[in-house]
XYZ file of C-alpha atoms in Angstrom:
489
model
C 165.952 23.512 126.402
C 165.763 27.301 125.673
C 163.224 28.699 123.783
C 165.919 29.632 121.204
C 166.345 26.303 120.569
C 162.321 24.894 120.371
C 161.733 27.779 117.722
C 164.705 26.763 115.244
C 163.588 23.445 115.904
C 160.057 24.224 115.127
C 161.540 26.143 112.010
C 163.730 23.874 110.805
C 160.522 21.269 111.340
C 158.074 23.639 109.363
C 160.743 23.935 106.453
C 161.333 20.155 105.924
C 157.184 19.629 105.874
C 156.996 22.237 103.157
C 159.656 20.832 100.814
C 158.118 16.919 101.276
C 155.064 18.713 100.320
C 156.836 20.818 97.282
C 157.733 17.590 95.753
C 154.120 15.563 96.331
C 152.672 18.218 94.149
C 154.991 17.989 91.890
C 154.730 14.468 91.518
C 150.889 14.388 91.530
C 150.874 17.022 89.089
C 153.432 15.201 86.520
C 151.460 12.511 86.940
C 148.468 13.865 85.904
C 149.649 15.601 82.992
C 152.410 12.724 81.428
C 149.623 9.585 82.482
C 152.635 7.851 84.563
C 151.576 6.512 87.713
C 154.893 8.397 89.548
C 154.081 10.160 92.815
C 150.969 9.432 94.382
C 150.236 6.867 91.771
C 146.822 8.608 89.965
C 146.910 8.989 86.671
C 144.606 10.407 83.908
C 141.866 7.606 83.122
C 141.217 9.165 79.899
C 145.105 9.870 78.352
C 144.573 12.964 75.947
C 143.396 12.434 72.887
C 141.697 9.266 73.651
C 138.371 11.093 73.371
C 136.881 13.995 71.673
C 135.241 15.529 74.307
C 134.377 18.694 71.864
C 132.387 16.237 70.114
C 131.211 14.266 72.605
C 126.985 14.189 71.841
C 126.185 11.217 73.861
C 125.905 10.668 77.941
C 124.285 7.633 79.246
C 123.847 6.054 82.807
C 122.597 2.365 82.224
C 122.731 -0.838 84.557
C 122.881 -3.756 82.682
C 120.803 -3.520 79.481
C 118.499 -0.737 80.584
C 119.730 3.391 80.183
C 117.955 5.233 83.159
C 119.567 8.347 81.417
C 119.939 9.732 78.395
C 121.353 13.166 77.121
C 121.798 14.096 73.900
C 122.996 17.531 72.393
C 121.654 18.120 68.814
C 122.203 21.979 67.389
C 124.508 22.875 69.922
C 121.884 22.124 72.810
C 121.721 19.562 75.312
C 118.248 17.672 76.494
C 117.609 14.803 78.276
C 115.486 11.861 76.262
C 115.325 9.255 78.656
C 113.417 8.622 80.649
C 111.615 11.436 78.575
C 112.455 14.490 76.688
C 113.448 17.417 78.526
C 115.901 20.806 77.635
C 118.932 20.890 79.766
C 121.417 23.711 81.123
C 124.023 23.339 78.642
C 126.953 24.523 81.217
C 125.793 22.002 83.959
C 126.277 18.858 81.278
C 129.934 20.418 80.480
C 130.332 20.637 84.016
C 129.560 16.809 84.410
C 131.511 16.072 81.584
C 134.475 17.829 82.667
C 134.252 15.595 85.744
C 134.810 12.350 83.880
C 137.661 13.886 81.559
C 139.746 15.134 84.552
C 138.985 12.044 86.613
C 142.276 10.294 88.199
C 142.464 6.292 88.984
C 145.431 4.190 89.812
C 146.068 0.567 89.662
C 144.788 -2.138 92.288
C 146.310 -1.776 95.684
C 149.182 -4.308 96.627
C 147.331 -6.916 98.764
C 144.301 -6.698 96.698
C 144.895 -9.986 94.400
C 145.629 -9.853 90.331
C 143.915 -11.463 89.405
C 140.519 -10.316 87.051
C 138.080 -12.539 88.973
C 139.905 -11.534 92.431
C 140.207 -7.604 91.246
C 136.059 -7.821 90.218
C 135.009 -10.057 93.480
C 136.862 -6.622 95.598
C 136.048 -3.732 93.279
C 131.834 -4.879 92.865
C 131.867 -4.964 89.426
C 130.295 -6.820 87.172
C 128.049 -7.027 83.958
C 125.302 -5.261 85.827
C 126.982 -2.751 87.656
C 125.699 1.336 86.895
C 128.043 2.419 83.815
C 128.391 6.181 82.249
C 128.898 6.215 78.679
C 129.872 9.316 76.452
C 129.535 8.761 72.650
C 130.415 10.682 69.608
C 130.098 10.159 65.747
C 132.090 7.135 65.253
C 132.833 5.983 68.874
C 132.293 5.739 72.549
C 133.872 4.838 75.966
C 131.879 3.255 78.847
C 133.304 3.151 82.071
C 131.695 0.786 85.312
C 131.249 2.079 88.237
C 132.089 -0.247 91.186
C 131.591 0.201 95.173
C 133.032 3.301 97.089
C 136.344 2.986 99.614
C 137.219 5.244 102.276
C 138.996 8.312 101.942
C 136.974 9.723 99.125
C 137.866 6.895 96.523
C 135.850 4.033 94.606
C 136.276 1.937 92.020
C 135.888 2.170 88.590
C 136.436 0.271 85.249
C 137.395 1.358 81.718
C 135.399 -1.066 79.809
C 138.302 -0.701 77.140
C 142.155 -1.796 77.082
C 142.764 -3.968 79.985
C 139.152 -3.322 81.698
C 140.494 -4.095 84.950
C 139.142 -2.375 87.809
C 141.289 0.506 89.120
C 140.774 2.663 92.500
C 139.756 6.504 91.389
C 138.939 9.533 92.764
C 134.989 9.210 93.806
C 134.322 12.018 91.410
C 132.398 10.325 89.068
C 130.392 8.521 91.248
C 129.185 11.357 93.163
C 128.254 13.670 89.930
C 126.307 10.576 88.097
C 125.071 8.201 91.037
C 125.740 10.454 94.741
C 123.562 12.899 92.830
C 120.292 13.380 91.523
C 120.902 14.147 87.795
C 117.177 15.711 87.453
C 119.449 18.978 88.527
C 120.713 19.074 84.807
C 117.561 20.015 83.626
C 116.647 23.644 82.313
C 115.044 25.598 85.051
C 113.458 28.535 83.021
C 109.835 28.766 83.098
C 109.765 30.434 79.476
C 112.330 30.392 76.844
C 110.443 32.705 74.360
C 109.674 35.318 77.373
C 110.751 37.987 75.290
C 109.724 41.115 73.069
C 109.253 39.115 70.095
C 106.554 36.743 71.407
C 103.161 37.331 70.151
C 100.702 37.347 72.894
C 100.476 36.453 76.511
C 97.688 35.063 78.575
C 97.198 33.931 81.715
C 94.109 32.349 83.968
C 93.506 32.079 87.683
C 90.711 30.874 89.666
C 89.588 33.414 91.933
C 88.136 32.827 95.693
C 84.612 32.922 94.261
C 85.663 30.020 92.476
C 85.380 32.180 88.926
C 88.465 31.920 86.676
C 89.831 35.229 85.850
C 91.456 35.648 82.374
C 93.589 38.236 81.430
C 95.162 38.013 77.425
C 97.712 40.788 75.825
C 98.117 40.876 72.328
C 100.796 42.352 70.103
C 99.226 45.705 68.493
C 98.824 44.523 64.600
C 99.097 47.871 63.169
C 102.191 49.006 66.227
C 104.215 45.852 66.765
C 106.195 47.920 69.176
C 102.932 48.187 71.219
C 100.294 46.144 72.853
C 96.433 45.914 73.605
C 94.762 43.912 76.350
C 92.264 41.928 74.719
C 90.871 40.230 78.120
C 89.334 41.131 80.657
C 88.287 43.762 78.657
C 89.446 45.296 75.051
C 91.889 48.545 75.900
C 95.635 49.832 75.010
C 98.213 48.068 77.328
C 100.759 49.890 79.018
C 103.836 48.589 76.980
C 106.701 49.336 79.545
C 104.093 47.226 81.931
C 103.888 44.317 79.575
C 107.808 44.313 79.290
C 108.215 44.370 83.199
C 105.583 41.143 82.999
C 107.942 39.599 80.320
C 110.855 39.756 81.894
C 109.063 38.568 85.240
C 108.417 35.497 83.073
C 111.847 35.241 81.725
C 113.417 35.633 85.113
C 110.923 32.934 86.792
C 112.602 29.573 87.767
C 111.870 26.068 89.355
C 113.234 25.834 92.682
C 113.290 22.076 91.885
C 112.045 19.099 90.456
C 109.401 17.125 93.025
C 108.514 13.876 90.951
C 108.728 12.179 87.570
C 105.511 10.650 85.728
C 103.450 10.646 89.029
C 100.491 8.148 88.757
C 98.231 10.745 90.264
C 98.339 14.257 89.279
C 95.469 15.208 91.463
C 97.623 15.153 94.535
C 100.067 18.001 93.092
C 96.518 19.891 92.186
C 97.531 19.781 88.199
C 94.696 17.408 87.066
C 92.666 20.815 86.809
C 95.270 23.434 87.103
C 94.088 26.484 89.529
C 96.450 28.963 87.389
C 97.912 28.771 83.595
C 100.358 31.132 81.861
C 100.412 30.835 78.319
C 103.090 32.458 75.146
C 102.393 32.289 72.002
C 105.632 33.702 69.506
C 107.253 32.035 66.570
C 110.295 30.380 65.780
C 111.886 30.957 62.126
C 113.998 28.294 60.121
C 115.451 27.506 57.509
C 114.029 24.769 55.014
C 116.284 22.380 52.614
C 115.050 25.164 49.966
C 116.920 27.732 51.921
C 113.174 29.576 52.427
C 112.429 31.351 56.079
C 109.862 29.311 58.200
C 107.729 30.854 60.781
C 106.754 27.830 62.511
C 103.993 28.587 65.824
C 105.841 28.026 69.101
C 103.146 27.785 71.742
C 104.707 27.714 75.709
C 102.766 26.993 78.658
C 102.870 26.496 82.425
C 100.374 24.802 84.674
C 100.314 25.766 88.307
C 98.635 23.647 90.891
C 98.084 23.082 94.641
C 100.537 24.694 97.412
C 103.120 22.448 98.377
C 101.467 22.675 101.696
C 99.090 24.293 103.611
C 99.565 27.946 103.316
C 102.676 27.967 101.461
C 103.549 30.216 98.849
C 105.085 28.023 96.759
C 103.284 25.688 94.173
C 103.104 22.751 92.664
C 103.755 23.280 88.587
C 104.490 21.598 84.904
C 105.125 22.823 81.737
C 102.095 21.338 78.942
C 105.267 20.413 76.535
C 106.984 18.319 79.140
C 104.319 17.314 81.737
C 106.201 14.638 83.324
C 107.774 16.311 85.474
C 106.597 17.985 88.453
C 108.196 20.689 89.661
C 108.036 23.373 92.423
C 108.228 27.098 91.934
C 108.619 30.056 94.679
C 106.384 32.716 95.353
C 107.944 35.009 92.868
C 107.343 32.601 89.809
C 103.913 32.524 91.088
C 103.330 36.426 91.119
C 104.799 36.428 87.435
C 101.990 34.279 86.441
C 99.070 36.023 87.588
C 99.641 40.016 87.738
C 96.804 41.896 88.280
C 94.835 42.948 84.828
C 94.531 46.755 85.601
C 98.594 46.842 86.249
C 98.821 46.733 82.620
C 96.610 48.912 81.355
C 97.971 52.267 79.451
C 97.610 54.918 82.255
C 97.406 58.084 79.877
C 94.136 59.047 78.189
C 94.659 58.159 74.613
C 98.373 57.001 74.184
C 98.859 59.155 71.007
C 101.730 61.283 70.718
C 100.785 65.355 70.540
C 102.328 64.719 66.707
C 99.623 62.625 65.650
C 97.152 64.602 66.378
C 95.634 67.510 64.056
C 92.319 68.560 65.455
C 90.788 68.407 68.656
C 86.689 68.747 69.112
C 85.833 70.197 72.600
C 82.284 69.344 73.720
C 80.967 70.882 76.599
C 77.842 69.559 78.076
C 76.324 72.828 78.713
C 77.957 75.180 75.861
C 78.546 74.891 72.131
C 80.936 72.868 70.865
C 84.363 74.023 69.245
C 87.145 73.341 67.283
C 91.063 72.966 68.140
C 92.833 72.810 64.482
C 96.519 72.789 63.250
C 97.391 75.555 60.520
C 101.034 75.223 59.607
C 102.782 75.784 63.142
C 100.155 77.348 64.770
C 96.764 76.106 66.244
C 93.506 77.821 65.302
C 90.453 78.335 67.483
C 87.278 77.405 65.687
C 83.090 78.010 67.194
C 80.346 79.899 66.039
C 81.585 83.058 66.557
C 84.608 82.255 63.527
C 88.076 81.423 63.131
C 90.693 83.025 65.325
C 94.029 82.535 66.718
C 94.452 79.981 69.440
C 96.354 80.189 72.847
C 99.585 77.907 72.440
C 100.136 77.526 75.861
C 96.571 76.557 76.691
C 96.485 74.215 73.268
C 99.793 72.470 74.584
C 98.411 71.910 78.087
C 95.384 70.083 76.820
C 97.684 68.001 74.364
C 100.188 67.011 77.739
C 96.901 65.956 79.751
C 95.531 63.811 76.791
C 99.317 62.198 75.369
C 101.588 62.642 78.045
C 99.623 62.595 81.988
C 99.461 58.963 83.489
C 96.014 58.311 85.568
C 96.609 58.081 89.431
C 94.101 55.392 89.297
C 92.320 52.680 87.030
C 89.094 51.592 87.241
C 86.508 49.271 85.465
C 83.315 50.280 84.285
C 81.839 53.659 83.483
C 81.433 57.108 85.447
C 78.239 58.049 86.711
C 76.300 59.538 84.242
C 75.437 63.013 86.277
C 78.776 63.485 86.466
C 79.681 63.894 83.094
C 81.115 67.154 81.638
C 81.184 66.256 78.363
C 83.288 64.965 75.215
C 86.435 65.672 73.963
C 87.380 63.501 70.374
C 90.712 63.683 68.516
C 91.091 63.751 65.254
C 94.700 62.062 62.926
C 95.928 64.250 59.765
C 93.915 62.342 57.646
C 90.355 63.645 59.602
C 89.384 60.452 61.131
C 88.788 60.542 64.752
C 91.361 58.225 66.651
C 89.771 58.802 69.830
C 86.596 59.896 71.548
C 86.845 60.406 75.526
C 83.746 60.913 77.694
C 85.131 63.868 81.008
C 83.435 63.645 84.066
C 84.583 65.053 87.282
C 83.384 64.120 90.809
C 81.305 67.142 92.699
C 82.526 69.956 94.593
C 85.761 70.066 92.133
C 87.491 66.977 92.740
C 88.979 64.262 90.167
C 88.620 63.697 86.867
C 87.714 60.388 84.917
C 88.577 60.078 81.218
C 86.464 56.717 79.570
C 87.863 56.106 76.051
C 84.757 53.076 75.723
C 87.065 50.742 76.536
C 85.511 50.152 79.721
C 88.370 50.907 81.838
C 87.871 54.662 83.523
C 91.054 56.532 83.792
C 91.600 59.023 87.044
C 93.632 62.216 87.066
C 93.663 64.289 90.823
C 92.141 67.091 91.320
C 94.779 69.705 90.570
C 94.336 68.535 86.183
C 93.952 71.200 84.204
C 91.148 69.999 81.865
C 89.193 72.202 80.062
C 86.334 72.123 77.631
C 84.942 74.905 76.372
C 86.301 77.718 73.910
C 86.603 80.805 75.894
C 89.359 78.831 77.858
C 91.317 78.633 74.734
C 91.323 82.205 72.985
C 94.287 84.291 73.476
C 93.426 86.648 76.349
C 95.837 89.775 74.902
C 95.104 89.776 70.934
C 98.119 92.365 71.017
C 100.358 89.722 72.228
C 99.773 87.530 68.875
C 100.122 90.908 66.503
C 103.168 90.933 64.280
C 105.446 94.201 64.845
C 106.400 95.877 61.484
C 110.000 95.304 60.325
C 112.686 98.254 61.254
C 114.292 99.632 58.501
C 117.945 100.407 60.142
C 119.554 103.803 58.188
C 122.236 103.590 56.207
């Protein structure tokens, strides 16, 4: 045979396989969409309109009289109530539902028997076999769930209509029963991980064995900005705080280890060696039609390593401690960031605006006065009241409002190597800040202690300066107003 020939015969092969194929979709396709059991014989187990699956509200897996699973969606959000309560991923139930609306069954094989006893005595089902129910207001349909046959098939029952057992795609048996349906549940650390919450606070044990605390509180006179409150009392960085709140928002459970363990000691959550804690508010609406702000109060428990040396952790949430679950060594570096990250790295975190008076206090000189008059600033000591240098009056406002430390320390400079005080005064003459200079020997960096504890550090090449003569206008001709020039007519 030439090769001529092979290839139309190959061809004319390859063309006949792709028709028979053509009209096996076809088929399978009406059948899916009319309910006949043409074609391949699989039809729709659930015809349309049979059940409201937009109002579906129910989904149970039982055996016999007892429901190992419950989900229930109330306010357009799904959770999980048996064996306990627990939020759910809204899209992942859909998904599961979607599997049971779409799933395809035909009748009995020929050979099988017809009888019911015959049909139940092949299929494996019976009054205790596993069952998924869906339920809505006013109804529900239950379907059994029988043993599984080769090629990717089982059988199932519609415990409606005729009830006899039919072979179906093994669909539904791998989402409900192949599956472990603790995957539904919500994996977000945090719902309330957001701007709006009220304070964060976390705890860690430390390798001394001393727990560490570290709390940030929403700024009661600046809700747009925050204070740390613990481990000492100082302005928090608020972009910092954000990045810590989304770190929280972000964090997830890379899985769910056990349910209601008898002994929580061997996950390490008996005494938890880290806690994160949010504290916001969630507002209602009561029958009256009156806005409730009712406390909301979030927190996660982290316990032992998962093994030895690994960064991952045992964990819990306090509001659903059933379950134990395991989070990765990013959730765990959300929990606990280090205090002095979030500190507010500028030296008073006022805005050159809010400020109308500055007191310089030199340690060795006399004191002297920065004051606003009108647009101007005016330079005020014992020798009177003069104009003062702009661009010298600027500088110090950009090193006190707008320069970010290099470093943050706790505690308080040495005391010989103070230079002396500098306090800020608002528009209506209270001070709003009062910052101790000091400045290591031989010219090097400066600290800036507000009393907060916390000792901010600015390099070397900071232009800080206290005393007057560094703020008087070095050319007095340069501030003197020209006359006006009368042009001729």
């Amino acid at each position: 045979m030439s090769a001529r020939r092979v290839f139309a015969a190959w061809l004319v092969a390859l063309v006949a396989w792709l028709l028979v194929w053509g009209v096996m979709t076809a088929q399978s396709a009406r059948s899916r969409t009319d309910g006949s059991e043409a074609g391949n014989g699989f039809a729709a187990v659930y015809t349309p309109g049979s059940v409201p699956w937009e109002s579906v509200d129910r989904i149970e897996v039982s055996r016999g009289d007892l429901v190992a699973w419950q989900f229930l969606r109330r306010d357009g959000q799904w959770r999980q109530s048996q064996p306990f309560d627990f939020p759910l991923e809204g899209l992942l139930v859909e998904e599961i539902l979607d599997t049971l609306r779409t799933l395809d069954a035909r009748a009995a094989p020929e050979g099988s028997g017809s009888s019911a006893d015959s049909l139940a005595s092949a299929s494996g089902i019976s009054n205790d076999s596993p069952r998924v129910t869906v339920g809505w207001n006013g109804g529900s349909a239950a379907l059994a769930l029988g043993r599984r046959l080769p090629a990717g098939c089982a059988w199932i029952a519609p415990l409606k209509g005729d009830r006899l057992p039919r072979v179906a795609r093994a669909t539904v048996h791998d989402a409900f029963l192949g599956g472990d349906l603790r995957r539904l549940r919500r994996t977000a650390l945090f719902e309330r991980a957001d701007v709006e919450c009220q304070s964060i606070a976390s705890s860690a044990l430390a390798s001394d064995g001393s727990v560490q605390h570290l709390e940030v509180l929403r700024d009661e006179a600046s809700p747009s900005s925050w204070r740390i409150a613990a481990p000492v009392s100082t302005r928090a960085d608020r972009e910092a705080v954000e990045r810590w709140l989304d770190a929280l928002a972000r964090a997830r459970a890379t899985g769910f280890v056990v349910d209601s363990p008898t002994d929580r000691a061997a996950f390490g959550l008996d005494e938890p060696l880290a806690t994160v804690q949010i504290r916001s508010s969630v507002r209602s609406v009561d029958p009256q039609g009156q806005i409730v702000d009712a406390p909301r109060v979030e927190r996660l428990e982290i316990g032992a390593p998962v093994r030895a040396e690994a960064p991952e952790r045992f964990a819990r949430l306090a509001s659903h401690p059933e379950a134990i679950m395991e989070i990765d060594e990013a959730a765990v570096a959300a929990a606990m960031p280090p205090a002095l990250s979030l500190v507010d790295a500028t030296a008073t975190g006022l805005r050159p605006a809010d400020i109308r008076g500055v007191r310089l206090e030199p340690g060795d000189a006399s004191s002297a006065r920065l004051e606003r008059a009108a647009g101007d600033w005016m330079l005020v000591d014992t020798r009177g009241t003069r104009a003062a240098d702009a661009r010298a009056v600027e500088g110090l406002l950009a090193r006190l409002c707008s320069d970010r430390a290099t470093e943050i320390a706790q505690g308080a400079p040495p005391t010989e190597l103070l230079l002396g005080r500098i306090v800020v005064e608002g528009f209506d003459g209270r001070e709003i800040a009062s910052l101790a200079i000091s400045r290591e020997v031989d010219g090097g960096r400066f600290g800036i202690d507000d009393g907060s504890g916390i000792l901010r550090i600015f390099p070397r090449s900071t232009s800080l300066f206290l005393e007057a003569e560094d703020y008087e206008v070095r050319d007095p001709a340069a501030t003197r107003v020209s006359p006006p020039v009368v042009l001729p007519r």
